[in-house]
Structure formats: C-alpha cells, structure tokens
Short mmCIF file of C-alpha atoms in Angstrom, two decimals:
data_model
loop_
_atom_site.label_atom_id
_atom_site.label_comp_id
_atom_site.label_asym_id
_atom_site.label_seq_id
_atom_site.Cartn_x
_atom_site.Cartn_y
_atom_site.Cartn_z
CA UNK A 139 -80.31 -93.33 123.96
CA UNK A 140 -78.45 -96.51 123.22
CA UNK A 141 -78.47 -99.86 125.08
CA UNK A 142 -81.05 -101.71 126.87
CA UNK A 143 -80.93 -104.90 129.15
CA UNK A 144 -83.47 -107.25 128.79
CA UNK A 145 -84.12 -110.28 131.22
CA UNK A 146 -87.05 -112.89 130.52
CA UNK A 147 -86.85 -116.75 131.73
CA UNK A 148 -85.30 -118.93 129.12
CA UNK A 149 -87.91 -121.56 129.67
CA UNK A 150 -91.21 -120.87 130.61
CA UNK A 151 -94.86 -123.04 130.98
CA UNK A 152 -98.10 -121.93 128.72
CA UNK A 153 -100.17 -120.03 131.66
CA UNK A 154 -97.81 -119.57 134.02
CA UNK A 155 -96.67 -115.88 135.03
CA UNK A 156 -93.33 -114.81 134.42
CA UNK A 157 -91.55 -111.86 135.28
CA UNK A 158 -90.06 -109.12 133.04
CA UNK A 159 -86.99 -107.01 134.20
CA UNK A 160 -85.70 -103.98 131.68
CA UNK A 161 -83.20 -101.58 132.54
CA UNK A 162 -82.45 -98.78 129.57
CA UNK A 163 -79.86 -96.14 129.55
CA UNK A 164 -80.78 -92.52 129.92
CA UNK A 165 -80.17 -89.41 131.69
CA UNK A 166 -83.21 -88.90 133.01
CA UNK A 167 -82.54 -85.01 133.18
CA UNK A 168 -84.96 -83.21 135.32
CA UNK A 169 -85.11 -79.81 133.96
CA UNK A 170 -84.00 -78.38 137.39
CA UNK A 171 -80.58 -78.02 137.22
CA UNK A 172 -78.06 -75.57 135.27
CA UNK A 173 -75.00 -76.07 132.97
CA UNK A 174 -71.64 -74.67 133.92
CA UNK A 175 -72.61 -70.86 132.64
CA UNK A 176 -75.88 -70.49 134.61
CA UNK A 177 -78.41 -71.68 131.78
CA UNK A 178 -81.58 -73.96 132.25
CA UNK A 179 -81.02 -77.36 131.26
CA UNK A 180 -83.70 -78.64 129.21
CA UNK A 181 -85.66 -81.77 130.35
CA UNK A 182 -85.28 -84.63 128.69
CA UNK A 183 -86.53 -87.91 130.70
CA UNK A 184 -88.38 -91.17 128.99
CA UNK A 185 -92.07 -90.19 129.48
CA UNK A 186 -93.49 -93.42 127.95
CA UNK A 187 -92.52 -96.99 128.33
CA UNK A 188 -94.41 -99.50 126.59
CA UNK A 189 -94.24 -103.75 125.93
CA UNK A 190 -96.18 -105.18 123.61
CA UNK A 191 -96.78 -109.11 123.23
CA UNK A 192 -97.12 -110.39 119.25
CA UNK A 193 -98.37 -107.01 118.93
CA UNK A 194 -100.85 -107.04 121.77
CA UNK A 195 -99.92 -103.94 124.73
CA UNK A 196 -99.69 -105.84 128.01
CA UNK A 197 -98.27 -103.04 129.66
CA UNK A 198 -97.46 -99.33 129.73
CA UNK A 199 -96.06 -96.69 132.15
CA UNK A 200 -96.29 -93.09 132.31
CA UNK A 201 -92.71 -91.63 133.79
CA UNK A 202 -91.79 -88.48 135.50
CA UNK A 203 -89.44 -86.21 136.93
CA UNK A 204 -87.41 -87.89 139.87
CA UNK A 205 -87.21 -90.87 138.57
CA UNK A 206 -82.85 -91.87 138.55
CA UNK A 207 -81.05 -92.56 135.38
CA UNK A 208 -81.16 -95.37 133.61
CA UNK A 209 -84.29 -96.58 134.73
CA UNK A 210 -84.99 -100.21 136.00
CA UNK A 211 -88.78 -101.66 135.01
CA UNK A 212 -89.86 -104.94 135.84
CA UNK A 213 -93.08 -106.27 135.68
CA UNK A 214 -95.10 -109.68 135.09
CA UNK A 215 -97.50 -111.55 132.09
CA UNK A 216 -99.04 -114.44 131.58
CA UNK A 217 -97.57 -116.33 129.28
CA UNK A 218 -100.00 -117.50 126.73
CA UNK A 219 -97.99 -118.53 123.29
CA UNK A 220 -94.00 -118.07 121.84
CA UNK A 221 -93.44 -115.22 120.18
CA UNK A 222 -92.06 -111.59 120.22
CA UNK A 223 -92.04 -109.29 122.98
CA UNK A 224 -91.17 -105.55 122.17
CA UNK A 225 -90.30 -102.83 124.60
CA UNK A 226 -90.12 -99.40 123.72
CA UNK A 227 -89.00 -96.21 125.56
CA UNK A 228 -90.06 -92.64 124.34
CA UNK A 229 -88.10 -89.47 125.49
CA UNK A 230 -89.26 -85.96 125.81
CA UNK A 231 -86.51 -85.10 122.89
CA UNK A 232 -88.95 -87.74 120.61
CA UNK A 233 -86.20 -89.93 120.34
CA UNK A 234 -87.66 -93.69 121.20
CA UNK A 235 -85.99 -96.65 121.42
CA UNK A 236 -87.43 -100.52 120.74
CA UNK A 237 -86.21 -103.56 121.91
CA UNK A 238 -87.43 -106.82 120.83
CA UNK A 239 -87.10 -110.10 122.78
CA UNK A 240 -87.91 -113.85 121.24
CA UNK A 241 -89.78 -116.08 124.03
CA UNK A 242 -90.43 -120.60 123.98
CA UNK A 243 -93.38 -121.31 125.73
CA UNK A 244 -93.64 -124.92 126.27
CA UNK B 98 -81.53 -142.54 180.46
CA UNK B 99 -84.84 -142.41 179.26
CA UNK B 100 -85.34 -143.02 175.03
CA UNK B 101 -87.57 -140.11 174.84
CA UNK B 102 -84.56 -137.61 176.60
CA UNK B 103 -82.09 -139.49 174.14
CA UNK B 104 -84.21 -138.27 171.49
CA UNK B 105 -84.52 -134.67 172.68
CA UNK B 106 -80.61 -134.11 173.44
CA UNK B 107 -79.92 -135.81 170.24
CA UNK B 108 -82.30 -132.80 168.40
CA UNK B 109 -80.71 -130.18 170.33
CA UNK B 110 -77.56 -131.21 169.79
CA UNK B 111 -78.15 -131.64 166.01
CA UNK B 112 -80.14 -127.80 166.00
CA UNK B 113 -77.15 -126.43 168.28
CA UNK B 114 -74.38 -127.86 165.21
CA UNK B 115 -77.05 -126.61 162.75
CA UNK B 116 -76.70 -122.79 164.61
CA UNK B 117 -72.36 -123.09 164.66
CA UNK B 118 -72.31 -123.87 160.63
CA UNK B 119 -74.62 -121.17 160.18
CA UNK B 120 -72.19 -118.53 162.17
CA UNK B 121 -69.25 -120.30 160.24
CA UNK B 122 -71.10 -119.52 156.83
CA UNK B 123 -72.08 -115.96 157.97
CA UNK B 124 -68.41 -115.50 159.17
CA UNK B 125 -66.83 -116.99 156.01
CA UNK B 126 -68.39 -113.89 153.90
CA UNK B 127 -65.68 -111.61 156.01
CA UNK B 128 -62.27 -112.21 155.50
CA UNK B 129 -60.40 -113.90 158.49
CA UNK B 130 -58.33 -110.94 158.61
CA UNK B 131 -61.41 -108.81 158.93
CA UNK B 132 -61.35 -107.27 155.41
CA UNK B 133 -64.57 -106.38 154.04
CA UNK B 134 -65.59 -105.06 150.61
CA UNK B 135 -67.86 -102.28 150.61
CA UNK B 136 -70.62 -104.76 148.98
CA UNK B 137 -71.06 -105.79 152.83
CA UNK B 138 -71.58 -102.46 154.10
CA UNK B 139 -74.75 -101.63 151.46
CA UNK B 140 -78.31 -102.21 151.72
CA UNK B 141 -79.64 -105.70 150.58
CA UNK B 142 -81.67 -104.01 147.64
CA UNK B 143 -78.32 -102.55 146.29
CA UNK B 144 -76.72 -105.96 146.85
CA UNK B 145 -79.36 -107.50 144.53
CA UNK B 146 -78.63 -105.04 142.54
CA UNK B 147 -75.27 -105.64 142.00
CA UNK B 148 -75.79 -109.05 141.56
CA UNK B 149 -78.28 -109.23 138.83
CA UNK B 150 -76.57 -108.88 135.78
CA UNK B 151 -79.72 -107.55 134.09
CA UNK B 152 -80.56 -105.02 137.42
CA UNK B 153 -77.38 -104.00 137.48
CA UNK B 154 -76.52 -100.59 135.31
CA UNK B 155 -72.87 -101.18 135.19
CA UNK B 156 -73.11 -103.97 132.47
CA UNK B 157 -74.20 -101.34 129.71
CA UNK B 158 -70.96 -100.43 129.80
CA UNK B 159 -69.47 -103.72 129.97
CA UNK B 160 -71.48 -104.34 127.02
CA UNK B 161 -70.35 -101.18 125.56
CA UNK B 162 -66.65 -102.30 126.01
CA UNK B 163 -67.28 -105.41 124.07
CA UNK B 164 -68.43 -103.46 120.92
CA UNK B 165 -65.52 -101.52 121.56
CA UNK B 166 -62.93 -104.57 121.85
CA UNK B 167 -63.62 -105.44 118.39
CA UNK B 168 -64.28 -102.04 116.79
CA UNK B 169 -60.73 -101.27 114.31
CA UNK B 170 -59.22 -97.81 115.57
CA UNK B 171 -56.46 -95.90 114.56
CA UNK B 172 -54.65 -95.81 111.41
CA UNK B 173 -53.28 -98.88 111.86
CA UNK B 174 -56.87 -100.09 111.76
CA UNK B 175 -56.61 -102.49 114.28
CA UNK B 176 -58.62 -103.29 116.81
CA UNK B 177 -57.64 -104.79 120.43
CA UNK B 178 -59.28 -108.23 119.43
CA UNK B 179 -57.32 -108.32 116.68
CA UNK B 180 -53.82 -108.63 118.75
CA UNK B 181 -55.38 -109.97 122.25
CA UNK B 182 -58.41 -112.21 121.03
CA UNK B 183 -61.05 -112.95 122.47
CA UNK B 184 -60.97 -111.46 125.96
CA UNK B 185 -63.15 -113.83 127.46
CA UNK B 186 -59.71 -115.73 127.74
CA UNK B 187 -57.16 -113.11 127.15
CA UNK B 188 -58.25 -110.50 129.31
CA UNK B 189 -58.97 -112.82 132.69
CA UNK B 190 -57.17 -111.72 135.84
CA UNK B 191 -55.55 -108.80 133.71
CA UNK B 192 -56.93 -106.57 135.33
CA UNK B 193 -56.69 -108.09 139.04
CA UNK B 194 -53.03 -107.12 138.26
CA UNK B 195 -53.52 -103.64 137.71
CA UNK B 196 -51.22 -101.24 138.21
CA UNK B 197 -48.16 -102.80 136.74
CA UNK B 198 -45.26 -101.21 135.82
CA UNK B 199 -44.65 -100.31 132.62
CA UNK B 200 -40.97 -99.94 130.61
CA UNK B 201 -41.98 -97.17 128.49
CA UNK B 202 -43.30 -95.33 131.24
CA UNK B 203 -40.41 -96.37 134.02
CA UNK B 204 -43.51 -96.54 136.43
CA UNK B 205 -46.37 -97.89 137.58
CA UNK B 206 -49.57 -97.42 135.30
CA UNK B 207 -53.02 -98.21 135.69
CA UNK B 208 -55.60 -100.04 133.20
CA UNK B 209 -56.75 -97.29 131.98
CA UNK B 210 -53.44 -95.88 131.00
CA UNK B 211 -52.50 -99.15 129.94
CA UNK B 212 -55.43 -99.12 127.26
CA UNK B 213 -54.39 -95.96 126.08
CA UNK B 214 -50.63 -96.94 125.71
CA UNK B 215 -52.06 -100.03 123.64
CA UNK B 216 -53.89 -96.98 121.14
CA UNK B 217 -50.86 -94.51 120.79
CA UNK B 218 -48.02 -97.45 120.83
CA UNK B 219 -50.11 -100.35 118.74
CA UNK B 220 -53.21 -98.43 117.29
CA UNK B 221 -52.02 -95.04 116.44
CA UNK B 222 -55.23 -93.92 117.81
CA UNK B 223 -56.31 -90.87 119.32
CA UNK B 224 -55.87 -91.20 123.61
CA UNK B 225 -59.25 -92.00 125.46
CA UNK B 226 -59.55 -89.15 128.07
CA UNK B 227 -60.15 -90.00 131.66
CA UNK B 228 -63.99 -90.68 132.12
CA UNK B 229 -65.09 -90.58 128.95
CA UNK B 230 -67.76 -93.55 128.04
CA UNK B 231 -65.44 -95.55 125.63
CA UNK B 232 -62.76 -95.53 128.62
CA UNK B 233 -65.29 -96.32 130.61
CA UNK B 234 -66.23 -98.50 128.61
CA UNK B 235 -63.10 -100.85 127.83
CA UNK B 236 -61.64 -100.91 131.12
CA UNK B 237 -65.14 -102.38 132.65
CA UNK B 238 -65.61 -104.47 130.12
CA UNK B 239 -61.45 -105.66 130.43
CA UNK B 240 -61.95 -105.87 134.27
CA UNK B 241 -65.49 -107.54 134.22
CA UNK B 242 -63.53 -110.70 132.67
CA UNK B 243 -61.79 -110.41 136.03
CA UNK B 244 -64.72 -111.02 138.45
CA UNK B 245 -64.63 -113.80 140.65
CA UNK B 246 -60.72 -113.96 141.18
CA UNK B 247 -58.67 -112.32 143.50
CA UNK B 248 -56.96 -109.28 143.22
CA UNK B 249 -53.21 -110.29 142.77
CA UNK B 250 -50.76 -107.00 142.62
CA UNK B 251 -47.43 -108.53 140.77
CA UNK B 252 -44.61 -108.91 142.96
CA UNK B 253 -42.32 -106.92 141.21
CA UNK B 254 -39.17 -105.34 143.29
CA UNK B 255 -39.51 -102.10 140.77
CA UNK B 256 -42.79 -101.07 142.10
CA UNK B 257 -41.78 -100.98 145.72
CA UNK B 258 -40.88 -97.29 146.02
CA UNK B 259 -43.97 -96.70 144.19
CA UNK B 260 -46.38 -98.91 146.64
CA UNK B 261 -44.50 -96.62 149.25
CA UNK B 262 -45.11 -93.64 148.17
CA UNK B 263 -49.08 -94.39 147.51
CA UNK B 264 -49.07 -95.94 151.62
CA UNK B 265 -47.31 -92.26 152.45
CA UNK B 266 -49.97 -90.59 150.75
CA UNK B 267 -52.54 -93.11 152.36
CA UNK B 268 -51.50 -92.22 155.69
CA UNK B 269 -50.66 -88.75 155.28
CA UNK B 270 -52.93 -85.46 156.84
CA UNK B 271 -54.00 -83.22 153.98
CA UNK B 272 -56.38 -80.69 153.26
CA UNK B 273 -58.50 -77.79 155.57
CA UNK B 274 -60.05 -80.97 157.61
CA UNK B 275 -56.70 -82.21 158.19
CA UNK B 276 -57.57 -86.24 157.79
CA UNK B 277 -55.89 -88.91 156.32
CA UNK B 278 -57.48 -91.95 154.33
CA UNK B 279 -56.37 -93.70 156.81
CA UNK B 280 -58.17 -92.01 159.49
CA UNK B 281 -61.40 -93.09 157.94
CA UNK B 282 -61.05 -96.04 156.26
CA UNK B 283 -58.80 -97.85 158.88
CA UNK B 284 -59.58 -96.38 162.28
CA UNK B 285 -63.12 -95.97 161.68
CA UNK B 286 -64.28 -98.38 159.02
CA UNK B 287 -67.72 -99.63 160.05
CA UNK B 288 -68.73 -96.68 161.51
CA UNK B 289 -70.85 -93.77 160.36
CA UNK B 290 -70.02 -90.56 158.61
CA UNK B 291 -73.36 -88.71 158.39
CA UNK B 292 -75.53 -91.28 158.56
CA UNK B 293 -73.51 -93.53 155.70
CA UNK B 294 -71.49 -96.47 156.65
CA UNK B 295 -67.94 -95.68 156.52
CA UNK B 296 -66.29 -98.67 153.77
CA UNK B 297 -62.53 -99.71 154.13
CA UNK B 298 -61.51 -98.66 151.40
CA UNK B 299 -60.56 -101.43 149.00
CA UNK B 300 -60.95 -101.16 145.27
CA UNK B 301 -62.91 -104.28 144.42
CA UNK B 302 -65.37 -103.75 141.84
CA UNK B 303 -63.89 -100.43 139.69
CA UNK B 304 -65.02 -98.83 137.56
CA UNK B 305 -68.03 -99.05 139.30
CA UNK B 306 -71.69 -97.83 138.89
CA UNK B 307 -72.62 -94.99 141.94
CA UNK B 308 -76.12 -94.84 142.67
CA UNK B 309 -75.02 -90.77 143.74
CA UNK B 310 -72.98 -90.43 139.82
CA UNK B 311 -76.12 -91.75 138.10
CA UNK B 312 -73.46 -93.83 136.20
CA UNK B 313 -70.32 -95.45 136.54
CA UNK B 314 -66.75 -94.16 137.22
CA UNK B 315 -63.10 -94.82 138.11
CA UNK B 316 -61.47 -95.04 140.63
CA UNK B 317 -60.04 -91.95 140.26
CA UNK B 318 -62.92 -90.23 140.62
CA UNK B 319 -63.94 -92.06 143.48
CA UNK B 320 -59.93 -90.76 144.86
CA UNK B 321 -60.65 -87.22 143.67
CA UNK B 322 -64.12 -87.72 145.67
CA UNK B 323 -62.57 -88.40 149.02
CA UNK B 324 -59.99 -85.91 148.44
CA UNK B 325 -62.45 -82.96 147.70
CA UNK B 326 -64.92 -84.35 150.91
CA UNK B 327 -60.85 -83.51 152.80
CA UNK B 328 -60.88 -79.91 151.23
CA UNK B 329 -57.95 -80.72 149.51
CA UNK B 330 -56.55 -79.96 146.34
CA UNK B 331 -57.18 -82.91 144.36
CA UNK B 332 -54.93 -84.10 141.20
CA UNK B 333 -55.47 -83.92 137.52
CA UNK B 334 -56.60 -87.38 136.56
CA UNK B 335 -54.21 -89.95 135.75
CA UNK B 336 -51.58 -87.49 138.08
CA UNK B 337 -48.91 -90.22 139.52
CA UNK B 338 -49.81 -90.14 142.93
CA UNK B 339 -53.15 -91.69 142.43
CA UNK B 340 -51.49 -94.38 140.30
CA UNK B 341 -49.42 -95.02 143.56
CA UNK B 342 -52.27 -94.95 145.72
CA UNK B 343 -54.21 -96.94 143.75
CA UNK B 344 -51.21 -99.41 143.63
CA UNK B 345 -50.87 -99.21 147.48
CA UNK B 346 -54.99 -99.82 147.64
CA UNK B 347 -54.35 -102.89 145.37
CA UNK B 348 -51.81 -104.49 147.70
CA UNK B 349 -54.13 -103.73 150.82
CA UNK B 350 -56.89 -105.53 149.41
CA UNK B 351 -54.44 -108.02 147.75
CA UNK B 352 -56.69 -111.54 147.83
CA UNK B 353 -60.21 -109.76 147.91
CA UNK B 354 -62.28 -110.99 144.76
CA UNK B 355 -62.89 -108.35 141.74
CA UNK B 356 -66.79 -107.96 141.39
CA UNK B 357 -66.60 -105.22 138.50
CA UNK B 358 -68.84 -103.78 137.73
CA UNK B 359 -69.85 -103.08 141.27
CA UNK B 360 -72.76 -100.85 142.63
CA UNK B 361 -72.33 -98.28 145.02
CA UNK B 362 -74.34 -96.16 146.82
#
C-alpha cells in the first residue's frame, strides 16, 4: 500500500461543513479469483477506514468484498478549529496506512 | 406597434440568441471536423472523475513518476532531473510529440521506449519492462506535463513510410472476426458494441486509468485489447507495428488536446 490523495478546501469558515474526498491505492483483491496455476488467491481488501480530527474519530467505514481498487471515500465535517486531520486505511494483510492533512479555519 | 409587443419580441429575440450561443458552446466541445475524444462518449460520473485531480486514480501514478524523475538510477547515478530539469518546463508538449523517430533506432519510437533509451544510453540502468508501475509511472507523469495542448506528431519526411505502414495496419482485416480498426472506430464510431459506446479511436489521454484494468495502462495494451476482442494474434509489446500504429493514431488525432491521465471505462 503506498500513495494516497487527499483533497480538503484550502480555506474554510469555523462551522461551516466541508467536504472530504480520499482516494488510496490498493488492490482490493476479492479472494475469488485464481493465479495463473489454478491456486486461490488470498483476500486482501482495506477492511477499515478511519479519519480522525485533533485526535477526535469523526468518521469510520467498514469495507467489503466488491468494492473496485483503489477506493474513492468522500465524506463531510463540521469544521470547528485548525488542526490535523488523519486518515488511516487497514488491510486484511494488517498492513495500515495513515495520512495526515493540516487544515486553517478562519 | 404597441410598447408592450416591443417588449415581448425584444425578450424573445434576446432568449432565441441566448438558445444559438448555447448550441455554439455545446457544438464547440466537438471538433468541427467531427473528432471526438472518447471523454465525450463516457458517463458524466466518469467525466468528473477524470477531471478531479484528487477523484481521479491516474494521478498516483503521475505522482509516482515524479518521485521517479528525481530518483538517481544506474551506475552513472543519474537521475532524469538531473540532465532534463525540472519537467514542469522540460517535459511540456514532449510527449504530444510522441512517436518520433529516433537515430539510434533508424525508426519511429514511442515514449516509453524513449525513456528506456534515456536509461541504457544516459543512465546505464536496467530497461523498464512494458507495464510495469515505474514505466507506468514516468511516462504518465512525462505526458501529464502535456495536458491541455494539442497533440502535434513532428513533421518529419523519415517517418512517412512508417505513418503508412501503421494506416495499412489500421485499415487492414485481421483475425477469426475478420474486422479492421477501421471498421469500428471509423464506420461505426458512436454506435454501440454490446451495449458500450463505440469511441473513435484517438489516443488522447495515455497511459490512462481503465475503470475494467482496475489501474492504468498503455496504449499498447489498450492495442493488444482490440486486437485480442478481433481474435487475432496480437504482438509482443513494444513490437514495431504498434509503434506505427500508434504513430498513424497520433497523426489522426493530430490537434486533439492530451488529457493524461485519462479515465476510461
């Protein structure tokens, strides 16, 4: 897992609601299909996704099977103060990955 | 005349002027000639997705080229910023050019064979092979710095028999269907081939994210695609004849702006 892409507003008003997009590359492998000499490929998706705001979880999401590589997740928060957004992404190999993203709130 | 029916004709004349520069706006997105890039054929959602740089897949890549542009290879331990720069400036409408011929080969080559002459010529590095995700990688990052201006083959005399050869192949029958890419992509662009919308064919965004790939690829394999869906044989990457078709494609769409990385369905 390597690489995330992380869009917030650059400027954004104390109280209002802004949106969130993340996209992060994986495989998303479903655990249906083969390799070339007829074995099971194990599944390996991101099962967790979480953000946390100066430490405080605004929002999670449970993921699974079917959902396409590199998966896009957008959502909104209020914003209440500047500080330090982190995202992270957990796989079914344990491998996670965390992002962090500075935000002004005028 | 009456001032009130003065009035009215006046606001029906001013909607009806409003309605003609709408249909010139919505006709300026097509090409006088009629070309269209397969961006115009997709859904709106996939459009939106192409055109948000943080929706759109294709830029970790592009991002993954620019680590790469700076990264020392080789024994030579160079790396390709060190001779070219920064390629923000360096790199822009390089690869709108693409193929161009090439002295040491005596032939046209494409970008990605023209990053790999760069390694074994000015690196000493090991060759990239086709597809791989630092190939990937370089090439849309190199041809992202291309976006927004117009494809421009070179108008060089030596790749003539080259561009020739790729329109033969264009046009020729092959495979156990017995089509042509012609047959498709000129007689029957805009229509449907099981239920998807049949592009023309013009190579404006590679290498290009395909929602069907789950991540992005070259041109190539978009050729060796097609030439499967024929039942043909297809080519060994980086055979010749794709570099001629490819060169061929590049003249057809000659004008059309580069949107790499694009997203396909």
């Amino acid at each position: 897992m390597a690489g995330a892409l992380i869009n917030v507003p650059k400027e954004i008003k104390r109280g209002e609601t802004f949106e969130i997009k993340t996209l992060v590359r994986h495989p998303m492998e479903t655990g249906y299909r083969r390799g070339p000499s007829g074995e099971a490929i194990a599944r390996d998706i991101i099962n967790r996704f979480a953000c946390t705001y100066d430490g405080e979880e605004i929002f999670r999401a449970e993921l699974f099977p079917a959902v396409a590589a590199n998966p896009f997740i957008a959502f909104s928060t209020v914003a209440t103060q500047s500080g330090e957004l982190a995202f992270t992404w957990t796989d079914d190999a344990g491998h996670s990955q965390t992002e962090t993203v500075k935000i002004t709130v005028a | 005349m009456t001032d009130r029916f003065r009035q009215r004709a006046a606001a029906s004349l001013a909607g009806l002027a409003l309605t003609l520069a709408a249909a010139a706006a919505a006709s300026a997105e097509t090409a006088a000639d009629g070309r269209r890039s397969g961006f115009d054929f997709m859904s709106r959602e996939t459009q939106g997705m192409q055109r948000d740089d943080s929706a759109n897949p294709g830029m970790l890549w592009v991002r993954d080229g620019e680590a790469l542009w700076s990264r020392k290879a080789g024994p030579a331990e160079r790396a390709c910023a060190d001779c070219h720069g920064d390629a923000k400036t360096s790199m822009r409408g390089v690869a709108a050019r693409y193929p161009a011929f090439s002295e040491e080969a005596g032939r046209p080559i494409n970008l990605e064979q023209r990053i790999n002459e760069c390694r074994s010529e000015r690196q000493g590095a090991r060759l990239l092979p086709h597809e791989s995700q630092e190939m990937l990688g370089l090439s849309a990052y190199i041809a992202h710095q291309s976006r927004g201006l117009p494809i421009a083959p070179p108008e060089d005399e030596r790749l003539t028999p080259f561009r020739d050869k790729g329109r033969a192949f264009y046009e020729a029958r092959q495979g156990q269907l017995n089509l042509s890419c012609a047959l498709c992509h000129d007689d029957n662009a805009g229509r449907r081939l099981a239920g998807a919308p049949i592009p023309q064919g013009h190579p404006t965004g590679y290498p290009l994210y395909r929602l069907e790939w789950q991540g992005l690829g070259s041109l190539q394999r978009r050729l060796r695609n097609c030439i499967v869906g024929m039942r043909a044989e297809a080519f060994a990457y980086g055979a010749p004849e794709y570099v001629d078709l490819e060169l061929y494609l590049a003249t057809r769409a000659a004008g059309m702006t580069v949107e790499t990385p694009a997203v396909r369905p």
